[in-house]
Amino acid sequence: MKRILLVASVLFGSLFVSACGDSRMHSHAVYMLVDTSGTYAQEMNKATRIINYLLASLNSGDSLAVAKVETRSFTEKDIIAKVTFDKRPSQATIQKRAFKTKVEAFAKDVHGSAFTDITGGLIQGAEYLNETKAGIKTIVIFSDMQEELGHGTVRDFPIKLDGIRIVALNVTKLGTDNADPRIYLDRLARWEERTRKAGATDWVMVNDLENNMEAILNTR
Amino acid sequence: MSDWHSWLFWPDSVALSVLALGTLAMLFLYAARTPMHGVIHSLCHLVTQSTRFFSRWLFLSAENLRLRNQSVLLTHGEEGAALIIEREFERVADVIRKDLHEFPALQRKLMEEVTRIEEDYRKSGEVPPPPPEWVGALESVSKLKSGGDIPRKLLEDISKSIQKIHDKTLVEYRRAYEERHKILKAAQPAWRSVDKLASEMEKKMLTLQGNAKQIDGHMKTYEGMRAKDSKTEHALNTSAFVQLAISGLVMVIAMGGAFINYKLIALPMSEMVGASDYITGNLKTSDVAALVIILMEASMGLFLLESLRITQLFPRIASMDDRMRHRLMLASLIFLIILAGIESSLALMRDMLITDKAALMRDLASVAPVVEDGWFTRIPMAGQMIMGFVLPFALAFVAIPLESTVHSLRTVIGVLLVQSMRGLAFVIRFVGVIFTRIAKVLELVYDIPIVIPIMIENWVKALRGGSSGKAQAGNGSKS
């Protein structure tokens, strides 16, 4: 009888310990890159809507960071706001309100950058997401995906995006794309190939923000 | 294509090759006929014997199980009946203790009333009028020899005095009657009291008589159980099925209540144990915690009913001394009240969390906040709190159907198992019988491809038989 009790307590204990260590595996971490270069700075109201959607959808234990795409984006300074929501739902609600306030303050005073370093933002995002140790990691890119690197900025090397979903949002067509759509399609294909080669688990593109916003967090 | 061609002796002439192959196969099968028949027969015999053995074993096991079930069922039934009889006796004892302990006083009162009535009756007896005093005077007058005024005067005097005495006697007589009437009138309440007492006694006696009849009925059932009567066993089996159905229904209703309870506290529990902790794959710690709270409430309810001796799932609790049992009952009740209080506060917290989240969603969607007007917007919150407090107590009563299910499930499973075993045994036996017949069928099926050699064999045998018959006949005629 004592032996049975011992075995049962060991089993229960191991189950409990494994359960405690398992909590991060169910959490979702999202890193959102917001392109502020050129005319894209005017799209900030759309970006705010997406951030609000993410705030409404993410739960306790999840993480969210919003960063701007600048001339050189591989820096923590470009992170506008980041948070890991508390385990308690009431505290998580307070954190979401604070996050919203920060983003709104940024949206009011956004400045367009000269260049667009998407790769740097992706590397920074991957670093942040890996630190969260979340089970599901997503990088959301709110950009036209046209990378323009400044003088001295080196980004032509293989990057690592292992286990990360990439969601490209609101990829608008440029004037040159309208003249020759192949440029637009090639640009997207290149990014998909690059991210997949970097180890990304998925590449999703969402242009219809009115009806397809669920696809951002939908991991199937 | 090339595969089956490799089997042909002469690939160019397929028909000839197939014929040759067929002939060879036929010859081989004919040669192997006797051993093959033996193999078929042995295999079928083996299957038949095995199935017969297995079927017999199943029948015996089913019978053993039935006997065991019967024993358990009757024992449980006896225990139940004994308990009922005990309760009936307790009721009778209660009636006797409560009502009939006043019986001596009642009897004394009755006797007093009867004595008083008797006395009154005696008092009210008719008093005869006093004998006339003038009879002697009349006799004296009648004895006088000479007439004259003297007798007349005497008679007149007598008449006067008689009249006087008569009036006096009449008054006295009427007064006596009046007094007797008064006595009888005073005796009327005593009569009524006696009547009331008698009817009370009769009522109590009728209750006792009813209890005695019930005890008689239970005793009859008990005797049937002791005698292992098949009718009683059947009644107990049916009762178990009915009990299981009813208690199952109640359990389903209780589960519905538990589910609502769970929904009420699962969300606020995440505020206490964290919303992002998981025990396994998709099992949240907060959900498990909510479930544990509900199960604890059910357990406390179980202990409460056990200590009240309403259920008897734990013999240890039933056999506790009254003081300990009382303490356990108090402890269970206190825990249950605490848990109900916790649940009520969790329900309040749930409402607050939902309201907060709804406000955040409105903020995020940039929708104007809803204006709260009137007390009726607080009704759902109050309802949740009341439900949170009441449901644990309602859930506590699940112990009664649970006990019923536990007791009846054993009988029902036992009966179903016996029936299944019997059914399986029958099927296996049937398969055995089929295999007995199938041996002959297989032998005949085996003989179909080698029908030509068999015909030749029969023909040769017939020829030999004919020639030997003729030879024997010839020998017979010579001799």
mmCIF file of N, CA and C in Angstrom, chain B residues 47-157:
data_model
loop_
_atom_site.group_PDB
_atom_site.id
_atom_site.type_symbol
_atom_site.label_atom_id
_atom_site.label_comp_id
_atom_site.label_asym_id
_atom_site.label_seq_id
_atom_site.Cartn_x
_atom_site.Cartn_y
_atom_site.Cartn_z
ATOM 1 N N VAL B 47 -11.673 -28.114 -33.423
ATOM 2 C CA VAL B 47 -12.437 -26.869 -33.207
ATOM 3 C C VAL B 47 -13.704 -27.171 -32.415
ATOM 4 N N THR B 48 -14.388 -28.243 -32.784
ATOM 5 C CA THR B 48 -15.642 -28.609 -32.103
ATOM 6 C C THR B 48 -15.406 -28.873 -30.623
ATOM 7 N N GLN B 49 -14.350 -29.667 -30.358
ATOM 8 C CA GLN B 49 -14.065 -30.007 -28.950
ATOM 9 C C GLN B 49 -13.679 -28.764 -28.153
ATOM 10 N N SER B 50 -12.846 -27.930 -28.813
ATOM 11 C CA SER B 50 -12.399 -26.706 -28.111
ATOM 12 C C SER B 50 -13.582 -25.804 -27.803
ATOM 13 N N THR B 51 -14.423 -25.605 -28.804
ATOM 14 C CA THR B 51 -15.577 -24.718 -28.587
ATOM 15 C C THR B 51 -16.515 -25.301 -27.537
ATOM 16 N N ARG B 52 -16.662 -26.622 -27.566
ATOM 17 C CA ARG B 52 -17.535 -27.263 -26.575
ATOM 18 C C ARG B 52 -16.991 -27.049 -25.168
ATOM 19 N N PHE B 53 -15.664 -27.226 -25.076
ATOM 20 C CA PHE B 53 -15.010 -27.051 -23.775
ATOM 21 C C PHE B 53 -15.159 -25.595 -23.300
ATOM 22 N N PHE B 54 -14.862 -24.671 -24.249
ATOM 23 C CA PHE B 54 -14.898 -23.247 -23.898
ATOM 24 C C PHE B 54 -16.321 -22.820 -23.531
ATOM 25 N N SER B 55 -17.279 -23.326 -24.301
ATOM 26 C CA SER B 55 -18.682 -22.988 -24.050
ATOM 27 C C SER B 55 -19.122 -23.503 -22.681
ATOM 28 N N ARG B 56 -18.689 -24.722 -22.386
ATOM 29 C CA ARG B 56 -19.044 -25.311 -21.087
ATOM 30 C C ARG B 56 -18.453 -24.498 -19.944
ATOM 31 N N TRP B 57 -17.183 -24.113 -20.167
ATOM 32 C CA TRP B 57 -16.503 -23.315 -19.145
ATOM 33 C C TRP B 57 -17.244 -21.983 -18.945
ATOM 34 N N LEU B 58 -17.665 -21.385 -20.059
ATOM 35 C CA LEU B 58 -18.388 -20.107 -19.974
ATOM 36 C C LEU B 58 -19.712 -20.262 -19.234
ATOM 37 N N PHE B 59 -20.420 -21.361 -19.551
ATOM 38 C CA PHE B 59 -21.703 -21.615 -18.871
ATOM 39 C C PHE B 59 -21.490 -21.774 -17.360
ATOM 40 N N LEU B 60 -20.428 -22.554 -17.039
ATOM 41 C CA LEU B 60 -20.142 -22.773 -15.609
ATOM 42 C C LEU B 60 -19.754 -21.466 -14.918
ATOM 43 N N SER B 61 -18.908 -20.694 -15.627
ATOM 44 C CA SER B 61 -18.487 -19.409 -15.040
ATOM 45 C C SER B 61 -19.685 -18.498 -14.851
ATOM 46 N N ALA B 62 -20.562 -18.486 -15.863
ATOM 47 C CA ALA B 62 -21.766 -17.643 -15.779
ATOM 48 C C ALA B 62 -22.624 -18.070 -14.597
ATOM 49 N N GLU B 63 -22.717 -19.377 -14.386
ATOM 50 C CA GLU B 63 -23.523 -19.890 -13.281
ATOM 51 C C GLU B 63 -22.907 -19.487 -11.938
ATOM 52 N N ASN B 64 -21.552 -19.636 -11.871
ATOM 53 C CA ASN B 64 -20.850 -19.235 -10.640
ATOM 54 C C ASN B 64 -21.070 -17.757 -10.359
ATOM 55 N N LEU B 65 -20.953 -16.977 -11.445
ATOM 56 C CA LEU B 65 -21.130 -15.527 -11.310
ATOM 57 C C LEU B 65 -22.553 -15.205 -10.865
ATOM 58 N N ARG B 66 -23.507 -15.934 -11.434
ATOM 59 C CA ARG B 66 -24.911 -15.705 -11.078
ATOM 60 C C ARG B 66 -25.138 -15.982 -9.594
ATOM 61 N N LEU B 67 -24.530 -17.113 -9.140
ATOM 62 C CA LEU B 67 -24.686 -17.472 -7.725
ATOM 63 C C LEU B 67 -24.061 -16.420 -6.816
ATOM 64 N N ARG B 68 -22.887 -15.948 -7.276
ATOM 65 C CA ARG B 68 -22.207 -14.916 -6.479
ATOM 66 C C ARG B 68 -23.042 -13.628 -6.462
ATOM 67 N N ASN B 69 -23.542 -13.277 -7.639
ATOM 68 C CA ASN B 69 -24.395 -12.077 -7.741
ATOM 69 C C ASN B 69 -25.616 -12.222 -6.836
ATOM 70 N N GLN B 70 -26.195 -13.421 -6.902
ATOM 71 C CA GLN B 70 -27.392 -13.680 -6.091
ATOM 72 C C GLN B 70 -27.077 -13.497 -4.609
ATOM 73 N N SER B 71 -25.920 -14.064 -4.227
ATOM 74 C CA SER B 71 -25.527 -13.978 -2.818
ATOM 75 C C SER B 71 -25.353 -12.523 -2.396
ATOM 76 N N VAL B 72 -24.616 -11.764 -3.259
ATOM 77 C CA VAL B 72 -24.366 -10.347 -2.939
ATOM 78 C C VAL B 72 -25.681 -9.570 -2.919
ATOM 79 N N LEU B 73 -26.510 -9.845 -3.932
ATOM 80 C CA LEU B 73 -27.785 -9.135 -4.060
ATOM 81 C C LEU B 73 -28.668 -9.381 -2.846
ATOM 82 N N LEU B 74 -28.750 -10.669 -2.464
ATOM 83 C CA LEU B 74 -29.612 -10.999 -1.326
ATOM 84 C C LEU B 74 -29.047 -10.435 -0.027
ATOM 85 N N THR B 75 -27.710 -10.461 0.085
ATOM 86 C CA THR B 75 -27.098 -9.902 1.289
ATOM 87 C C THR B 75 -27.413 -8.410 1.386
ATOM 88 N N HIS B 76 -27.222 -7.722 0.236
ATOM 89 C CA HIS B 76 -27.529 -6.284 0.216
ATOM 90 C C HIS B 76 -29.001 -6.048 0.521
ATOM 91 N N GLY B 77 -29.834 -6.884 -0.117
ATOM 92 C CA GLY B 77 -31.271 -6.778 0.097
ATOM 93 C C GLY B 77 -31.633 -6.990 1.547
ATOM 94 N N GLU B 78 -30.997 -8.009 2.145
ATOM 95 C CA GLU B 78 -31.257 -8.310 3.564
ATOM 96 C C GLU B 78 -30.859 -7.129 4.434
ATOM 97 N N GLU B 79 -29.673 -6.579 4.093
ATOM 98 C CA GLU B 79 -29.202 -5.421 4.871
ATOM 99 C C GLU B 79 -30.197 -4.263 4.758
ATOM 100 N N GLY B 80 -30.634 -4.037 3.518
ATOM 101 C CA GLY B 80 -31.589 -2.954 3.275
ATOM 102 C C GLY B 80 -32.892 -3.185 4.007
ATOM 103 N N ALA B 81 -33.391 -4.420 3.905
ATOM 104 C CA ALA B 81 -34.666 -4.749 4.558
ATOM 105 C C ALA B 81 -34.535 -4.649 6.072
ATOM 106 N N ALA B 82 -33.369 -5.138 6.584
ATOM 107 C CA ALA B 82 -33.139 -5.072 8.030
ATOM 108 C C ALA B 82 -33.137 -3.621 8.494
ATOM 109 N N LEU B 83 -32.521 -2.780 7.657
ATOM 110 C CA LEU B 83 -32.458 -1.347 7.988
ATOM 111 C C LEU B 83 -33.857 -0.739 8.026
ATOM 112 N N ILE B 84 -34.658 -1.132 7.025
ATOM 113 C CA ILE B 84 -36.031 -0.591 6.969
ATOM 114 C C ILE B 84 -36.831 -1.065 8.184
ATOM 115 N N ILE B 85 -36.672 -2.356 8.495
ATOM 116 C CA ILE B 85 -37.414 -2.909 9.638
ATOM 117 C C ILE B 85 -36.978 -2.204 10.925
ATOM 118 N N GLU B 86 -35.649 -1.994 10.997
ATOM 119 C CA GLU B 86 -35.106 -1.304 12.176
ATOM 120 C C GLU B 86 -35.731 0.089 12.298
ATOM 121 N N ARG B 87 -35.807 0.793 11.157
ATOM 122 C CA ARG B 87 -36.395 2.138 11.159
ATOM 123 C C ARG B 87 -37.869 2.080 11.592
ATOM 124 N N GLU B 88 -38.581 1.041 11.095
ATOM 125 C CA GLU B 88 -39.997 0.901 11.446
ATOM 126 C C GLU B 88 -40.149 0.673 12.944
ATOM 127 N N PHE B 89 -39.250 -0.160 13.482
ATOM 128 C CA PHE B 89 -39.289 -0.415 14.923
ATOM 129 C C PHE B 89 -38.986 0.851 15.706
ATOM 130 N N GLU B 90 -38.041 1.614 15.139
ATOM 131 C CA GLU B 90 -37.716 2.892 15.789
ATOM 132 C C GLU B 90 -38.942 3.797 15.815
ATOM 133 N N ARG B 91 -39.656 3.807 14.675
ATOM 134 C CA ARG B 91 -40.879 4.619 14.605
ATOM 135 C C ARG B 91 -41.897 4.155 15.651
ATOM 136 N N VAL B 92 -42.040 2.819 15.735
ATOM 137 C CA VAL B 92 -42.990 2.258 16.708
ATOM 138 C C VAL B 92 -42.561 2.650 18.117
ATOM 139 N N ALA B 93 -41.239 2.542 18.343
ATOM 140 C CA ALA B 93 -40.715 2.910 19.669
ATOM 141 C C ALA B 93 -40.991 4.379 19.944
ATOM 142 N N ASP B 94 -40.850 5.188 18.913
ATOM 143 C CA ASP B 94 -41.121 6.623 19.059
ATOM 144 C C ASP B 94 -42.576 6.855 19.436
ATOM 145 N N VAL B 95 -43.453 6.147 18.716
ATOM 146 C CA VAL B 95 -44.895 6.290 18.992
ATOM 147 C C VAL B 95 -45.187 5.885 20.427
ATOM 148 N N ILE B 96 -44.580 4.769 20.821
ATOM 149 C CA ILE B 96 -44.832 4.271 22.177
ATOM 150 C C ILE B 96 -44.268 5.244 23.215
ATOM 151 N N ARG B 97 -43.029 5.712 22.903
ATOM 152 C CA ARG B 97 -42.375 6.619 23.856
ATOM 153 C C ARG B 97 -43.136 7.949 23.949
ATOM 154 N N LYS B 98 -43.525 8.458 22.790
ATOM 155 C CA LYS B 98 -44.153 9.778 22.766
ATOM 156 C C LYS B 98 -45.587 9.726 23.275
ATOM 157 N N ASP B 99 -46.344 8.795 22.749
ATOM 158 C CA ASP B 99 -47.789 8.795 23.002
ATOM 159 C C ASP B 99 -48.207 7.869 24.137
ATOM 160 N N LEU B 100 -47.626 6.687 24.099
ATOM 161 C CA LEU B 100 -48.141 5.704 25.059
ATOM 162 C C LEU B 100 -47.494 5.818 26.437
ATOM 163 N N HIS B 101 -46.467 6.659 26.575
ATOM 164 C CA HIS B 101 -45.919 6.828 27.924
ATOM 165 C C HIS B 101 -46.911 7.641 28.776
ATOM 166 N N GLU B 102 -47.812 8.309 28.091
ATOM 167 C CA GLU B 102 -48.857 9.051 28.822
ATOM 168 C C GLU B 102 -50.042 8.134 29.151
ATOM 169 N N PHE B 103 -49.903 6.900 28.719
ATOM 170 C CA PHE B 103 -51.034 5.981 28.861
ATOM 171 C C PHE B 103 -51.484 5.808 30.330
ATOM 172 N N PRO B 104 -50.558 5.605 31.310
ATOM 173 C CA PRO B 104 -51.007 5.451 32.712
ATOM 174 C C PRO B 104 -51.775 6.682 33.197
ATOM 175 N N ALA B 105 -51.238 7.869 32.863
ATOM 176 C CA ALA B 105 -51.916 9.105 33.282
ATOM 177 C C ALA B 105 -53.300 9.183 32.659
ATOM 178 N N LEU B 106 -53.296 8.789 31.358
ATOM 179 C CA LEU B 106 -54.553 8.808 30.611
ATOM 180 C C LEU B 106 -55.569 7.858 31.239
ATOM 181 N N GLN B 107 -55.023 6.689 31.615
ATOM 182 C CA GLN B 107 -55.897 5.666 32.210
ATOM 183 C C GLN B 107 -56.455 6.153 33.561
ATOM 184 N N ARG B 108 -55.516 6.775 34.304
ATOM 185 C CA ARG B 108 -55.929 7.277 35.625
ATOM 186 C C ARG B 108 -57.047 8.316 35.464
ATOM 187 N N LYS B 109 -56.818 9.188 34.481
ATOM 188 C CA LYS B 109 -57.791 10.244 34.228
ATOM 189 C C LYS B 109 -59.131 9.638 33.822
ATOM 190 N N LEU B 110 -59.016 8.626 33.007
ATOM 191 C CA LEU B 110 -60.212 7.940 32.516
ATOM 192 C C LEU B 110 -60.972 7.314 33.685
ATOM 193 N N MET B 111 -60.203 6.673 34.581
ATOM 194 C CA MET B 111 -60.812 6.018 35.734
ATOM 195 C C MET B 111 -61.496 7.049 36.638
ATOM 196 N N GLU B 112 -60.815 8.173 36.803
ATOM 197 C CA GLU B 112 -61.388 9.237 37.632
ATOM 198 C C GLU B 112 -62.714 9.713 37.055
ATOM 199 N N GLU B 113 -62.682 9.889 35.721
ATOM 200 C CA GLU B 113 -63.889 10.352 35.032
ATOM 201 C C GLU B 113 -65.002 9.330 35.198
ATOM 202 N N VAL B 114 -64.630 8.075 35.062
ATOM 203 C CA VAL B 114 -65.627 7.004 35.172
ATOM 204 C C VAL B 114 -66.206 6.976 36.582
ATOM 205 N N THR B 115 -65.313 7.130 37.600
ATOM 206 C CA THR B 115 -65.763 7.131 39.005
ATOM 207 C C THR B 115 -66.730 8.282 39.246
ATOM 208 N N ARG B 116 -66.305 9.449 38.670
ATOM 209 C CA ARG B 116 -67.172 10.619 38.866
ATOM 210 C C ARG B 116 -68.533 10.384 38.212
ATOM 211 N N ILE B 117 -68.516 9.796 37.056
ATOM 212 C CA ILE B 117 -69.779 9.531 36.354
ATOM 213 C C ILE B 117 -70.645 8.574 37.175
ATOM 214 N N GLU B 118 -69.958 7.564 37.720
ATOM 215 C CA GLU B 118 -70.692 6.569 38.524
ATOM 216 C C GLU B 118 -71.345 7.226 39.735
ATOM 217 N N GLU B 119 -70.532 8.106 40.376
ATOM 218 C CA GLU B 119 -71.016 8.793 41.567
ATOM 219 C C GLU B 119 -72.227 9.664 41.211
ATOM 220 N N ASP B 120 -72.051 10.370 40.115
ATOM 221 C CA ASP B 120 -73.138 11.228 39.654
ATOM 222 C C ASP B 120 -74.372 10.403 39.332
ATOM 223 N N TYR B 121 -74.112 9.258 38.767
ATOM 224 C CA TYR B 121 -75.219 8.377 38.406
ATOM 225 C C TYR B 121 -75.955 7.926 39.666
ATOM 226 N N ARG B 122 -75.114 7.597 40.612
ATOM 227 C CA ARG B 122 -75.706 7.138 41.877
ATOM 228 C C ARG B 122 -76.529 8.272 42.525
ATOM 229 N N LYS B 123 -75.962 9.456 42.503
ATOM 230 C CA LYS B 123 -76.626 10.610 43.091
ATOM 231 C C LYS B 123 -77.931 10.903 42.373
ATOM 232 N N SER B 124 -77.877 10.673 41.084
ATOM 233 C CA SER B 124 -79.058 11.027 40.294
ATOM 234 C C SER B 124 -80.150 9.953 40.363
ATOM 235 N N GLY B 125 -79.921 8.939 41.197
ATOM 236 C CA GLY B 125 -80.925 7.876 41.344
ATOM 237 C C GLY B 125 -82.252 8.440 41.899
ATOM 238 N N GLU B 126 -83.440 7.876 41.557
ATOM 239 C CA GLU B 126 -84.770 8.412 41.940
ATOM 240 C C GLU B 126 -85.041 8.194 43.448
ATOM 241 N N VAL B 127 -85.424 9.278 44.136
ATOM 242 C CA VAL B 127 -85.741 9.168 45.590
ATOM 243 C C VAL B 127 -87.258 8.972 45.729
ATOM 244 N N PRO B 128 -87.732 7.872 46.377
ATOM 245 C CA PRO B 128 -89.191 7.651 46.499
ATOM 246 C C PRO B 128 -89.807 8.652 47.485
ATOM 247 N N PRO B 129 -91.010 9.045 47.233
ATOM 248 C CA PRO B 129 -91.660 10.000 48.147
ATOM 249 C C PRO B 129 -91.870 9.350 49.533
ATOM 250 N N PRO B 130 -91.841 10.173 50.577
ATOM 251 C CA PRO B 130 -91.969 9.591 51.921
ATOM 252 C C PRO B 130 -93.360 8.938 52.103
ATOM 253 N N PRO B 131 -93.426 7.860 52.922
ATOM 254 C CA PRO B 131 -94.722 7.179 53.103
ATOM 255 C C PRO B 131 -95.736 8.122 53.764
ATOM 256 N N PRO B 132 -96.990 8.060 53.406
ATOM 257 C CA PRO B 132 -97.998 8.981 53.980
ATOM 258 C C PRO B 132 -98.187 8.743 55.487
ATOM 259 N N GLU B 133 -98.094 9.845 56.273
ATOM 260 C CA GLU B 133 -98.174 9.723 57.743
ATOM 261 C C GLU B 133 -99.645 9.596 58.201
ATOM 262 N N TRP B 134 -100.484 9.969 57.258
ATOM 263 C CA TRP B 134 -101.911 9.968 57.671
ATOM 264 C C TRP B 134 -102.562 8.599 57.549
ATOM 265 N N VAL B 135 -101.859 7.628 57.035
ATOM 266 C CA VAL B 135 -102.467 6.287 56.877
ATOM 267 C C VAL B 135 -102.886 5.719 58.255
ATOM 268 N N GLY B 136 -102.027 5.920 59.253
ATOM 269 C CA GLY B 136 -102.300 5.438 60.620
ATOM 270 C C GLY B 136 -103.534 6.133 61.203
ATOM 271 N N ALA B 137 -103.649 7.466 60.976
ATOM 272 C CA ALA B 137 -104.781 8.239 61.477
ATOM 273 C C ALA B 137 -106.077 7.759 60.863
ATOM 274 N N LEU B 138 -105.977 7.433 59.571
ATOM 275 C CA LEU B 138 -107.166 6.952 58.846
ATOM 276 C C LEU B 138 -107.635 5.616 59.419
ATOM 277 N N GLU B 139 -106.733 4.807 59.761
ATOM 278 C CA GLU B 139 -107.066 3.500 60.350
ATOM 279 C C GLU B 139 -107.764 3.701 61.710
ATOM 280 N N SER B 140 -107.240 4.678 62.487
ATOM 281 C CA SER B 140 -107.839 4.962 63.821
ATOM 282 C C SER B 140 -109.267 5.437 63.666
ATOM 283 N N VAL B 141 -109.463 6.310 62.648
ATOM 284 C CA VAL B 141 -110.807 6.856 62.408
ATOM 285 C C VAL B 141 -111.756 5.743 61.991
ATOM 286 N N SER B 142 -111.309 4.859 61.201
ATOM 287 C CA SER B 142 -112.169 3.781 60.698
ATOM 288 C C SER B 142 -112.575 2.812 61.828
ATOM 289 N N LYS B 143 -111.797 2.828 62.868
ATOM 290 C CA LYS B 143 -112.111 1.929 63.985
ATOM 291 C C LYS B 143 -113.131 2.533 64.961
ATOM 292 N N LEU B 144 -113.482 3.825 64.775
ATOM 293 C CA LEU B 144 -114.444 4.455 65.684
ATOM 294 C C LEU B 144 -115.827 3.841 65.444
ATOM 295 N N LYS B 145 -116.636 3.515 66.682
ATOM 296 C CA LYS B 145 -117.912 2.812 66.593
ATOM 297 C C LYS B 145 -119.046 3.775 66.287
ATOM 298 N N SER B 146 -119.063 4.920 66.963
ATOM 299 C CA SER B 146 -120.190 5.854 66.792
ATOM 300 C C SER B 146 -119.836 6.939 65.816
ATOM 301 N N GLY B 147 -120.925 7.349 65.052
ATOM 302 C CA GLY B 147 -120.708 8.434 64.071
ATOM 303 C C GLY B 147 -120.891 9.809 64.741
ATOM 304 N N GLY B 148 -121.077 10.756 63.998
ATOM 305 C CA GLY B 148 -121.251 12.142 64.475
ATOM 306 C C GLY B 148 -120.273 13.077 63.824
ATOM 307 N N ASP B 149 -120.140 14.182 64.511
ATOM 308 C CA ASP B 149 -119.294 15.238 63.893
ATOM 309 C C ASP B 149 -117.800 14.977 64.074
ATOM 310 N N ILE B 150 -117.565 14.168 65.053
ATOM 311 C CA ILE B 150 -116.139 13.976 65.372
ATOM 312 C C ILE B 150 -115.370 13.345 64.214
ATOM 313 N N PRO B 151 -115.924 12.207 63.635
ATOM 314 C CA PRO B 151 -115.184 11.612 62.523
ATOM 315 C C PRO B 151 -115.099 12.566 61.345
ATOM 316 N N ARG B 152 -116.225 13.265 61.118
ATOM 317 C CA ARG B 152 -116.190 14.175 59.961
ATOM 318 C C ARG B 152 -115.102 15.236 60.131
ATOM 319 N N LYS B 153 -115.119 15.747 61.379
ATOM 320 C CA LYS B 153 -114.124 16.769 61.662
ATOM 321 C C LYS B 153 -112.706 16.210 61.539
ATOM 322 N N LEU B 154 -112.633 15.009 62.042
ATOM 323 C CA LEU B 154 -111.307 14.358 61.939
ATOM 324 C C LEU B 154 -110.871 14.188 60.488
ATOM 325 N N LEU B 155 -111.857 13.727 59.683
ATOM 326 C CA LEU B 155 -111.534 13.484 58.261
ATOM 327 C C LEU B 155 -111.180 14.780 57.557
ATOM 328 N N GLU B 156 -111.900 15.812 57.936
ATOM 329 C CA GLU B 156 -111.584 17.119 57.324
ATOM 330 C C GLU B 156 -110.163 17.563 57.691
ATOM 331 N N ASP B 157 -109.874 17.359 58.956
ATOM 332 C CA ASP B 157 -108.520 17.730 59.420
ATOM 333 C C ASP B 157 -107.450 16.927 58.669
#
